PDB file of C-alpha atoms in Angstrom:
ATOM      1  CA  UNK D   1       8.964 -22.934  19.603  1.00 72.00           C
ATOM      2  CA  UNK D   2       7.001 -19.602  18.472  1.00 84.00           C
ATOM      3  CA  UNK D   3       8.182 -18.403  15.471  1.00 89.00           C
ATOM      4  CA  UNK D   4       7.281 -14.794  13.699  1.00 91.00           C
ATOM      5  CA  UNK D   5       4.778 -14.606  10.763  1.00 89.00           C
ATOM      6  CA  UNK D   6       7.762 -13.392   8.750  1.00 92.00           C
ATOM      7  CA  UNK D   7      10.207 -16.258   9.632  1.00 93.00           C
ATOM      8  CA  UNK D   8       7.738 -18.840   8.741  1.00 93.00           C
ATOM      9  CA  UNK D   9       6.534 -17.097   5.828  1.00 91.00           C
ATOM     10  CA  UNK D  10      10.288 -17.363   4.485  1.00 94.00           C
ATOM     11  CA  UNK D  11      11.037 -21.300   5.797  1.00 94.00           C
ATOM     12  CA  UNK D  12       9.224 -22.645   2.368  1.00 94.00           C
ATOM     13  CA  UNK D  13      11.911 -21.163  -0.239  1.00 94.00           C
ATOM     14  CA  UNK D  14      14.828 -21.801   2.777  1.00 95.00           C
ATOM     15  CA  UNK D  15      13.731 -25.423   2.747  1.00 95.00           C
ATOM     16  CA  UNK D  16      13.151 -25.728  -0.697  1.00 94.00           C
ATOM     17  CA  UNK D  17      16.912 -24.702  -1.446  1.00 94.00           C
ATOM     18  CA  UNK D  18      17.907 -26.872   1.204  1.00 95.00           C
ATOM     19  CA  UNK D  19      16.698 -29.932  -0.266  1.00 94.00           C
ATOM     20  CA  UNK D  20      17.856 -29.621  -4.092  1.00 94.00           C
ATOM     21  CA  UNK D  21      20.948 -28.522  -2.518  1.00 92.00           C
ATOM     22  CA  UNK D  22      21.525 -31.287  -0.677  1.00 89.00           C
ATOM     23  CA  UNK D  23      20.156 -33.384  -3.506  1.00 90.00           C
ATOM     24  CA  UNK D  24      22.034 -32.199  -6.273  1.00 92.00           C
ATOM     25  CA  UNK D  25      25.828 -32.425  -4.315  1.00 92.00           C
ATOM     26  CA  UNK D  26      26.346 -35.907  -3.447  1.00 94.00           C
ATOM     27  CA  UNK D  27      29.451 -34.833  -1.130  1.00 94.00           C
ATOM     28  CA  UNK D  28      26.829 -32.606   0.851  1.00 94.00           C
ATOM     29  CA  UNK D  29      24.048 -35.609   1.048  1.00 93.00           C
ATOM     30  CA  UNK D  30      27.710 -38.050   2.069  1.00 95.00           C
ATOM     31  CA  UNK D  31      28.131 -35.390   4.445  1.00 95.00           C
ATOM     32  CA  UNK D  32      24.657 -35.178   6.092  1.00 94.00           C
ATOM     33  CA  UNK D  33      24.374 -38.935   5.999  1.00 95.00           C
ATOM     34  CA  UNK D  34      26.914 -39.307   8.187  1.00 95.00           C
ATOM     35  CA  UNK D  35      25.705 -37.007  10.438  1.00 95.00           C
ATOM     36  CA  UNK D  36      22.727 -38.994  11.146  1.00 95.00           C
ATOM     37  CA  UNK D  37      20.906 -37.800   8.209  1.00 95.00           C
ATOM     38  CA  UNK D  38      18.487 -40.930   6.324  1.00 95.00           C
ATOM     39  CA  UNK D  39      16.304 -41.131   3.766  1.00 95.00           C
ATOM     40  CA  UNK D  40      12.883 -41.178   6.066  1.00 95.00           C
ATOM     41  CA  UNK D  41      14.428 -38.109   6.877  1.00 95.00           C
ATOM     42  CA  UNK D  42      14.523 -36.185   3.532  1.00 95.00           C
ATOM     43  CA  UNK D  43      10.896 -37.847   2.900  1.00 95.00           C
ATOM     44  CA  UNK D  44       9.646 -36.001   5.957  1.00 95.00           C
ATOM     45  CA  UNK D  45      11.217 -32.563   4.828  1.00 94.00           C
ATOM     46  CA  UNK D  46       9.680 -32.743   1.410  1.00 94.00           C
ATOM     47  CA  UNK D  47       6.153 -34.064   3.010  1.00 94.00           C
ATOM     48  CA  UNK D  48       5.934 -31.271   5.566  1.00 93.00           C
ATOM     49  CA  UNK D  49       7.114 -28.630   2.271  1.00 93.00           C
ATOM     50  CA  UNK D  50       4.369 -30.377   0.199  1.00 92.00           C
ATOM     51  CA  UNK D  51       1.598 -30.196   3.053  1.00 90.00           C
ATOM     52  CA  UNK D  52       3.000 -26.162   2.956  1.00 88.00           C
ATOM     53  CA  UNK D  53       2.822 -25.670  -0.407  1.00 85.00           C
ATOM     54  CA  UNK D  54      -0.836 -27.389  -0.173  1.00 79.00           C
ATOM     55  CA  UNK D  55      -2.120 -25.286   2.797  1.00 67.00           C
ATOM     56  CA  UNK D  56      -4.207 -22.076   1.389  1.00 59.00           C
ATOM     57  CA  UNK D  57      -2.532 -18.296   2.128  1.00 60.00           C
ATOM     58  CA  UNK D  58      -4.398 -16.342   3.464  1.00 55.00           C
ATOM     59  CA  UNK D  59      -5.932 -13.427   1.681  1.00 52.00           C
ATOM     60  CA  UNK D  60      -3.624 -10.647   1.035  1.00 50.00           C
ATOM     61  CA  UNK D  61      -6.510  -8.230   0.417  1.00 51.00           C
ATOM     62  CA  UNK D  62      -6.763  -5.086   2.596  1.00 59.00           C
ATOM     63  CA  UNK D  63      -9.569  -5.256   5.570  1.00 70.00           C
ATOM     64  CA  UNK D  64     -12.171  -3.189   4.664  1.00 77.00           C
ATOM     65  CA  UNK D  65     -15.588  -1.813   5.613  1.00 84.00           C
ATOM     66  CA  UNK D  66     -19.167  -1.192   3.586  1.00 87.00           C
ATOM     67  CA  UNK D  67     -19.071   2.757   4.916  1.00 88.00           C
ATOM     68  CA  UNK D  68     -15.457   3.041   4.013  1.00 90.00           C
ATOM     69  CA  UNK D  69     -15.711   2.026   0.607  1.00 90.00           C
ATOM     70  CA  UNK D  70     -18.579   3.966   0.345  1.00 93.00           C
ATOM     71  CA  UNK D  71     -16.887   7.372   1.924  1.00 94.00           C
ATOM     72  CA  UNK D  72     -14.210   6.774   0.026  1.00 93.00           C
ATOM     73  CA  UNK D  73     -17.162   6.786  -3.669  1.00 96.00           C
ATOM     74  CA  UNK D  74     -18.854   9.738  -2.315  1.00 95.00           C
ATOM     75  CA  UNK D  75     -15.588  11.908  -2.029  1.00 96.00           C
ATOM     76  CA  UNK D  76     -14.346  10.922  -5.666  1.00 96.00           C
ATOM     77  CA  UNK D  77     -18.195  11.602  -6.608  1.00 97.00           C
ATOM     78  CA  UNK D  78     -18.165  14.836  -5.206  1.00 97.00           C
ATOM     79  CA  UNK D  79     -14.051  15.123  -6.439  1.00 96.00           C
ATOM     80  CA  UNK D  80     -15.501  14.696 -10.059  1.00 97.00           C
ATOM     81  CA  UNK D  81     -18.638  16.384  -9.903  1.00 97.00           C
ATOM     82  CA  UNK D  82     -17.131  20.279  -8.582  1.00 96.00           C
ATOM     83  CA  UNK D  83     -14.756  21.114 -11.607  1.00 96.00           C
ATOM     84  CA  UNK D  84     -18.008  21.169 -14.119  1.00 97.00           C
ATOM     85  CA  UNK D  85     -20.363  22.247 -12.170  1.00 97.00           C
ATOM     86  CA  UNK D  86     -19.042  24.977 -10.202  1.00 97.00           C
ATOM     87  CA  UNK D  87     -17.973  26.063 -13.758  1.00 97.00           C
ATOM     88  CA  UNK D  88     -21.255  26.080 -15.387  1.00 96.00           C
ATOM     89  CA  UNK D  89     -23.401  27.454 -12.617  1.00 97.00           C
ATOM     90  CA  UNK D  90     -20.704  30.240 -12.036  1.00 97.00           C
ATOM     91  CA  UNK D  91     -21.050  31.282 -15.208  1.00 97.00           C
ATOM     92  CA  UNK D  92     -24.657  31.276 -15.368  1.00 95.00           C
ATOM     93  CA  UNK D  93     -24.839  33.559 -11.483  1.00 96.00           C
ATOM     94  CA  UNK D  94     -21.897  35.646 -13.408  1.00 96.00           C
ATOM     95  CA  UNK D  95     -24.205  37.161 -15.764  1.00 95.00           C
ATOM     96  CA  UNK D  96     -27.839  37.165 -14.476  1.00 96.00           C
ATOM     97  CA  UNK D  97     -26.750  37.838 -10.920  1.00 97.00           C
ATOM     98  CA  UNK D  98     -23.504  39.262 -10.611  1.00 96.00           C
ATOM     99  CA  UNK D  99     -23.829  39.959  -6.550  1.00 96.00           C
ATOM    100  CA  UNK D 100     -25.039  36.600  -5.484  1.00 97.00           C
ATOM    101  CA  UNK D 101     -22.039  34.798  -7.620  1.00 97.00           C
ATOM    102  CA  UNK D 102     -19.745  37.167  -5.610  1.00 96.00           C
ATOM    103  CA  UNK D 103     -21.123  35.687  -2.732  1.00 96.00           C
ATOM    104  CA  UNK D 104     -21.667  31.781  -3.287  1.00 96.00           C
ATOM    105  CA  UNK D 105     -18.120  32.234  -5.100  1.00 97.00           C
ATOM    106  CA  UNK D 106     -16.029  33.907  -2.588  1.00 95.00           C
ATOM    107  CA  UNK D 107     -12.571  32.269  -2.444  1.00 95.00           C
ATOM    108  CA  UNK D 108     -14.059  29.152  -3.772  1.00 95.00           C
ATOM    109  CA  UNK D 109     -12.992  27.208  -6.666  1.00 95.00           C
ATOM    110  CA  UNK D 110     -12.692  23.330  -7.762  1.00 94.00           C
ATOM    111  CA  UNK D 111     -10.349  21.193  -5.736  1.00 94.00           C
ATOM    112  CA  UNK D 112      -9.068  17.572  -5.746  1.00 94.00           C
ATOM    113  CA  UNK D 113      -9.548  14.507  -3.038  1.00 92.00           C
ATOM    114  CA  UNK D 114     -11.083  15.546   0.608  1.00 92.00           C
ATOM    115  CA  UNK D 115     -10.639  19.320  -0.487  1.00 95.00           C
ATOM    116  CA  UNK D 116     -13.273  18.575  -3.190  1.00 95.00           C
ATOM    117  CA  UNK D 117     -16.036  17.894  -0.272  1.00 96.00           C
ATOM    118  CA  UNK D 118     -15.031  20.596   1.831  1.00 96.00           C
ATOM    119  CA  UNK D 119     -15.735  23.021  -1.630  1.00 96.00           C
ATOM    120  CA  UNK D 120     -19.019  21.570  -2.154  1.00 97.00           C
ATOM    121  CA  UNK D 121     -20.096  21.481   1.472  1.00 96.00           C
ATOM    122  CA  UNK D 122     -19.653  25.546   1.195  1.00 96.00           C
ATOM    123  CA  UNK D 123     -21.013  26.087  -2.001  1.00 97.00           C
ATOM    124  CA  UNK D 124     -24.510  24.017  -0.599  1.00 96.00           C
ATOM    125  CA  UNK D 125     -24.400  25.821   2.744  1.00 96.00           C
ATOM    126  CA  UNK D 126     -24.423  29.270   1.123  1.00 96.00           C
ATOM    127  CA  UNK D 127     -27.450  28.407  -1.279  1.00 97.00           C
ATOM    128  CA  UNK D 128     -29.231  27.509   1.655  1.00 96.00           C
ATOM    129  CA  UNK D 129     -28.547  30.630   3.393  1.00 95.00           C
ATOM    130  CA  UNK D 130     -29.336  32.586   0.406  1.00 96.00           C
ATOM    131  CA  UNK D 131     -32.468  30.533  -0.262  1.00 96.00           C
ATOM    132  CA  UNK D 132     -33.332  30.833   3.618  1.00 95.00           C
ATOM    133  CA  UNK D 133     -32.298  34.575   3.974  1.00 94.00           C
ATOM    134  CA  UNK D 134     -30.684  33.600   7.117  1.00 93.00           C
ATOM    135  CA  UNK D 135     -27.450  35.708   6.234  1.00 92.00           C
ATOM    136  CA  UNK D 136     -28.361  39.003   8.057  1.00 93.00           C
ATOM    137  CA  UNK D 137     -25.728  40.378   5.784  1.00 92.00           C
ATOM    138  CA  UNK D 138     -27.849  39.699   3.190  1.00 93.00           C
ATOM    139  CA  UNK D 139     -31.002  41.326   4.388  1.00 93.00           C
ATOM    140  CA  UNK D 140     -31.615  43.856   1.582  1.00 94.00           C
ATOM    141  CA  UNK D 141     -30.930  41.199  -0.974  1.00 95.00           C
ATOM    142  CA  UNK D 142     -33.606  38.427   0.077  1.00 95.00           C
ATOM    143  CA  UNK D 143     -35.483  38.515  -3.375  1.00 95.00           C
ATOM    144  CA  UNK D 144     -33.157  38.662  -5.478  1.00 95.00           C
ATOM    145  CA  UNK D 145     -30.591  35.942  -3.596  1.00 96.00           C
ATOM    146  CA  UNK D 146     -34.266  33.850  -3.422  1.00 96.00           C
ATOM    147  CA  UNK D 147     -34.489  34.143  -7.240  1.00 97.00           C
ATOM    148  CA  UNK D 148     -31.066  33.170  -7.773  1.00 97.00           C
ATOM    149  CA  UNK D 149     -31.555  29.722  -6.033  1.00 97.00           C
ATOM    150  CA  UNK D 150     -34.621  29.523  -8.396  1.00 97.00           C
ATOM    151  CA  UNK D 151     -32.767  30.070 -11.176  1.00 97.00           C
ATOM    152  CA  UNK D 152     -30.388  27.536 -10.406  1.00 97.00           C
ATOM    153  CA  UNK D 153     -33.095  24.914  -9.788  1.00 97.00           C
ATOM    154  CA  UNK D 154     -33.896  25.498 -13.773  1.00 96.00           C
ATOM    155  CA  UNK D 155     -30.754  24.071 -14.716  1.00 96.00           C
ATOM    156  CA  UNK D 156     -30.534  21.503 -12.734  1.00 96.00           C
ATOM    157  CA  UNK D 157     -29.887  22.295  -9.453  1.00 97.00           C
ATOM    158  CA  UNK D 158     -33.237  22.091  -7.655  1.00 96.00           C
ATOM    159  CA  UNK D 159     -33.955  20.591  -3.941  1.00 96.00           C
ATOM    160  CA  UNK D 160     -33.755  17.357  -5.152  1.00 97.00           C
ATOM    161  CA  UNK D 161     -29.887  17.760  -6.760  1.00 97.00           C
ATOM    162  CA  UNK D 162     -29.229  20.020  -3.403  1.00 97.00           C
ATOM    163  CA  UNK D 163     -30.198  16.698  -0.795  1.00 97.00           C
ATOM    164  CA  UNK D 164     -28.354  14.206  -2.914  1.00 97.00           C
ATOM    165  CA  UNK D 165     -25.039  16.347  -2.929  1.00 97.00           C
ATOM    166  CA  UNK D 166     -25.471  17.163   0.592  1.00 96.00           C
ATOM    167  CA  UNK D 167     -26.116  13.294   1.322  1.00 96.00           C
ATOM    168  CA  UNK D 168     -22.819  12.852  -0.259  1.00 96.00           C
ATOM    169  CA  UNK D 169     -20.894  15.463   1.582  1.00 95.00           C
ATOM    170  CA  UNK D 170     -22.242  13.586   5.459  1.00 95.00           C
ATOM    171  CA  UNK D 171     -21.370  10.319   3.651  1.00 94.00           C
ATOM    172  CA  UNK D 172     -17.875  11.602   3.051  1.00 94.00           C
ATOM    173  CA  UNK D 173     -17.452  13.431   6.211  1.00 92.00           C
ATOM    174  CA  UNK D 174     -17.987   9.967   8.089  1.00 87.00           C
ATOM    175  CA  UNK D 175     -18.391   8.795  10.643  1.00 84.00           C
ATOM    176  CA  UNK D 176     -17.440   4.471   9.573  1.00 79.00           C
ATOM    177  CA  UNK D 177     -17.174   1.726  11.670  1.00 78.00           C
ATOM    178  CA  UNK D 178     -14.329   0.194  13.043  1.00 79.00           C
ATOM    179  CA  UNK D 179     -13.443  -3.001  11.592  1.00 68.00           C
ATOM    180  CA  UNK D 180     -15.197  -5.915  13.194  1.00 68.00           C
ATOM    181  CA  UNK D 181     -12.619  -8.041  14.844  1.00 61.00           C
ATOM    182  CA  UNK D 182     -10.175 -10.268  13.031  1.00 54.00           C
ATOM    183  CA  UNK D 183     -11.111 -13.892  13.761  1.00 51.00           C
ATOM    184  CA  UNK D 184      -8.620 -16.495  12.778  1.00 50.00           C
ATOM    185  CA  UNK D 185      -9.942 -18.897   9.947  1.00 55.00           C
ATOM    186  CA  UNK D 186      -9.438 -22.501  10.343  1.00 63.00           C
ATOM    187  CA  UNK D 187      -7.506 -22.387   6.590  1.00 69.00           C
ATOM    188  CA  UNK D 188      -4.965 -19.956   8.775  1.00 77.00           C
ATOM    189  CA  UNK D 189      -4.181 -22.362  11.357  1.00 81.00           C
ATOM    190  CA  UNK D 190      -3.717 -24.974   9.487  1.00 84.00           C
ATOM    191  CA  UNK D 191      -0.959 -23.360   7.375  1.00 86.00           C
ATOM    192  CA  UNK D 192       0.415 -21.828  10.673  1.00 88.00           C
ATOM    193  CA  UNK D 193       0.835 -25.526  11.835  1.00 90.00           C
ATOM    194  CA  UNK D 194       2.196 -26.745   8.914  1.00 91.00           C
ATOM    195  CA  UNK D 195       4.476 -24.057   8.648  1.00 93.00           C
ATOM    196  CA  UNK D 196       5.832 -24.339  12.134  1.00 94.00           C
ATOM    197  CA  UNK D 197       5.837 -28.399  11.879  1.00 94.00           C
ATOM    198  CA  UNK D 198       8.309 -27.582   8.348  1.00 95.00           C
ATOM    199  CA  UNK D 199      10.109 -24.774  10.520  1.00 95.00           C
ATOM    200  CA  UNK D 200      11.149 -27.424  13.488  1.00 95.00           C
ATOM    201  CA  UNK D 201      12.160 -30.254  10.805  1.00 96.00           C
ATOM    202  CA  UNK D 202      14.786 -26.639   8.536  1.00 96.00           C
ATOM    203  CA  UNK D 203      15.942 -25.749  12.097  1.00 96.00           C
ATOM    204  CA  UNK D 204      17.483 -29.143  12.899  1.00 96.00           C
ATOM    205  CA  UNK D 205      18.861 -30.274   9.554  1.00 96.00           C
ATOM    206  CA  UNK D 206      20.030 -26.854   8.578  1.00 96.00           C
ATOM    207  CA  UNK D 207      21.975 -26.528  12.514  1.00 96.00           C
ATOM    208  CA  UNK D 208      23.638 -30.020  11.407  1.00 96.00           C
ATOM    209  CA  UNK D 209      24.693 -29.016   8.038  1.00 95.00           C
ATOM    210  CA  UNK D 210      26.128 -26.100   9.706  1.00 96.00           C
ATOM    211  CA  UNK D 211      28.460 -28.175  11.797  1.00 96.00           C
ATOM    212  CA  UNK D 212      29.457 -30.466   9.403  1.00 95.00           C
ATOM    213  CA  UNK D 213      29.787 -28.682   6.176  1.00 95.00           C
ATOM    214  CA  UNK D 214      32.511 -26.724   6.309  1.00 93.00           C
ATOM    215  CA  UNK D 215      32.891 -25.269   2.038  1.00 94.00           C
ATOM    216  CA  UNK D 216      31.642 -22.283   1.875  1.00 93.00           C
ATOM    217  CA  UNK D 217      30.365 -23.046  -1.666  1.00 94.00           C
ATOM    218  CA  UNK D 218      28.256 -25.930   0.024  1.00 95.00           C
ATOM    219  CA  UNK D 219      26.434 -23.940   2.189  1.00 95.00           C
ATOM    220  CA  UNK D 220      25.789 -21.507   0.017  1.00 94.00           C
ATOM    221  CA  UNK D 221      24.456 -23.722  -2.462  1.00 93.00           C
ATOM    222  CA  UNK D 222      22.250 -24.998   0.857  1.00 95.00           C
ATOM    223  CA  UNK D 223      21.068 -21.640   1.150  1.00 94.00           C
ATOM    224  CA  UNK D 224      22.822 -21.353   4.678  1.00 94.00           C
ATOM    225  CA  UNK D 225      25.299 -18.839   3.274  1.00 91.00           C
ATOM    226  CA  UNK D 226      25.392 -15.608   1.215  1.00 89.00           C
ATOM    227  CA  UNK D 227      28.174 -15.071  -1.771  1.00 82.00           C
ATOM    228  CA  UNK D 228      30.257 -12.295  -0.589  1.00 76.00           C
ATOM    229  CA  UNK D 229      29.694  -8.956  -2.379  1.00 67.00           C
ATOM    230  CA  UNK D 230      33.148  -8.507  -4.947  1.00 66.00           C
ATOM    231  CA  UNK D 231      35.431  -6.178  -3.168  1.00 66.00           C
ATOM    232  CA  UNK D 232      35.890  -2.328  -5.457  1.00 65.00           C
ATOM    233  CA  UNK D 233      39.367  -2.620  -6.044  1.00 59.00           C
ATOM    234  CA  UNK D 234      41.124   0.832  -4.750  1.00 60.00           C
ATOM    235  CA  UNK D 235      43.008   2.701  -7.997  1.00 60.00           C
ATOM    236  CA  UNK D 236      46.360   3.066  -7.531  1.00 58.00           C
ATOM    237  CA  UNK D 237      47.779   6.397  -7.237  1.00 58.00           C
ATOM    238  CA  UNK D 238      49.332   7.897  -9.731  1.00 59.00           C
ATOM    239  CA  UNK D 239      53.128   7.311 -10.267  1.00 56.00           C
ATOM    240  CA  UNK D 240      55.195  10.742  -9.350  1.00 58.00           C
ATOM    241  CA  UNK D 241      56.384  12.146 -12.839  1.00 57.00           C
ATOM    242  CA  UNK D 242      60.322  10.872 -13.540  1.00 50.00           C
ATOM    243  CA  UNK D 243      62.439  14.280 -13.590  1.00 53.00           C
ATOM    244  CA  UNK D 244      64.861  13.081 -16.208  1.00 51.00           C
ATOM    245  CA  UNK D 245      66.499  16.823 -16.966  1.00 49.00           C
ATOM    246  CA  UNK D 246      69.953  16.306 -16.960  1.00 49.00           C
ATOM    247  CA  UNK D 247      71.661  17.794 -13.943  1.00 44.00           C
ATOM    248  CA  UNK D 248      74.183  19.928 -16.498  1.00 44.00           C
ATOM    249  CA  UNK D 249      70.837  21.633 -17.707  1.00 46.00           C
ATOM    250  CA  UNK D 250      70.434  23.192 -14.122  1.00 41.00           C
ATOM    251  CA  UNK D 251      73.995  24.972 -13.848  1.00 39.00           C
TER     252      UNK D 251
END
C-alpha cells in the first residue's frame, strides 16, 4: 500500500504509543493475545520502530541555489549601503551644486528590501547621464553636471565604486537558476521503506485492537482514541424574582 509522506512521517510516535500501551495494561496485552497477538509479534513492531528510529531524516533545510543566495546578499548590500550614502553625498551636491542634487535627488530617498535596489539603480543611472550629458534636458548644464560627478569621485564615489554598485544592482535584479532537479538519496529510500514496512505491521495490530478492545480508556491509552473535549456547562437562567407582596397591599 502507498502511503503519504505525512502519514508515515506520523506512524513512529502512533506505534510508539501503541506498544507501551499495550505493554503497560496487561488486560489490553490479555486482550490482543487472544486475538492472535504473540510475542514474535511485538518483537517485530519494536524491530521495524528501531530500524525507523535508526534510518537518517532527511534534511529539513530549504533547497537553495549559489545565485539566489547571492541575489538575495547583493539586495541587503545595496539595502544597507543607500540610507548613508545617499545621505552624505546629498548633502555634499546640496551645497556645492544645488541644481544637479535637484536632479539626481528627485523623488528619491532611502528605502528597505527590493525597493533599496530599485533607489540605487536610479541614483547610478542619473550620474551616468549627467556624467555622459546624454539628458538633452540637461544640455546647458554639461560642465557643471560633469564636475559634479567629479566631485563625487573625490569622496568616494569614482568609476570604480559606480561598477561595483551597479554589479550589485544586475546581481539583484536576477536572473538565477532554477533548482537542479531533486534526486532521491539512497538514505531517503531507505527510511521510506522502513517506514512503510513499520506502517503495514501499526495498520494490522492497531485494526485488531480496534475490534477487540472495546474501553474507551484502552484505546486511548493505545493512542487509537482521543479524550473527549469537557463539555461548557450552560448557566442556568436566572430564577424569576418571588412577588411576595401581600395581596391586602394591592386593594
Amino acid at each position: 500500500m502507498e502511503y503519504s509522506n505525512e502519514v508515515l512521517e506520523a506512524t513512529p510516535e502512533r506505534a510508539t504509543k501503541f506498544l507501551t500501551g499495550m505493554g503497560a495494561v496487561a488486560a489490553i496485552r490479555t486482550m490482543m493475545a487472544e486475538a492472535g497477538m504473540t510475542d514474535d509479534d511485538i518483537v517485530e513492531g519494536r524491530t521495524l520502530l528501531l530500524d525507523v528510529l535508526a534510518a537518517p531524516r532527511k534534511s529539513s533545510a530549504a533547497p537553495d541555489t549559489a545565485d539566489a543566495r547571492a541575489q538575495r546578499a547583493a539586495t541587503a548590500e545595496l539595502d544597507q549601503w543607500d540610507e548613508p550614502n545617499f545621505a552624505r553625498y546629498g548633502a555634499a551636491l546640496r551645497r556645492r551644486f544645488p541644481d544637479v542634487h535637484a536632479y539626481v535627488f528627485k523623488d528619491l530617498s532611502p528605502s528597505t528590501g527590493t525597493a533599496a535596489v530599485q533607489g540605487v539603480a536610479t541614483f547610478l543611472t542619473r550620474l551616468d547621464a549627467l556624467e555622459s550629458g546624454a539628458d538633452p534636458d540637461r544640455a546647458a548644464t554639461k560642465q557643471s553636471d560633469k564636475k559634479a560627478v567629479a566631485f563625487l569621485a573625490t569622496r568616494g564615489l569614482d568609476k570604480a565604486e559606480r561598477k561595483r554598485l551597479q554589479g550589485l544592482v544586475g546581481v539583484a535584479l536576477g536572473p538565477t537558476s532554477p533548482l537542479p532537479e531533486q534526486v532521491e538519496l539512497p538514505e531517503t529510500a531507505r527510511r521510506r521503506e522502513a517506514l512503510s514496512q513499520l506502517r503495514g505491521w501499526f495498520d494490522e495490530w492497531s485494526t485488531t485492537a480496534r475490534a477487540v478492545v472495546k474501553k474507551r480508556g484502552y484505546l486511548i491509552r493505545l493512542g487509537l482514541a482521543n479524550r473527549k473535549a469537557p463539555q461548557r456547562k450552560t448557566p442556568a437562567a436566572p430564577a424569576e424574582p418571588i412577588d411576595d407582596t401581600d395581596a391586602t397591599d394591592l386593594e
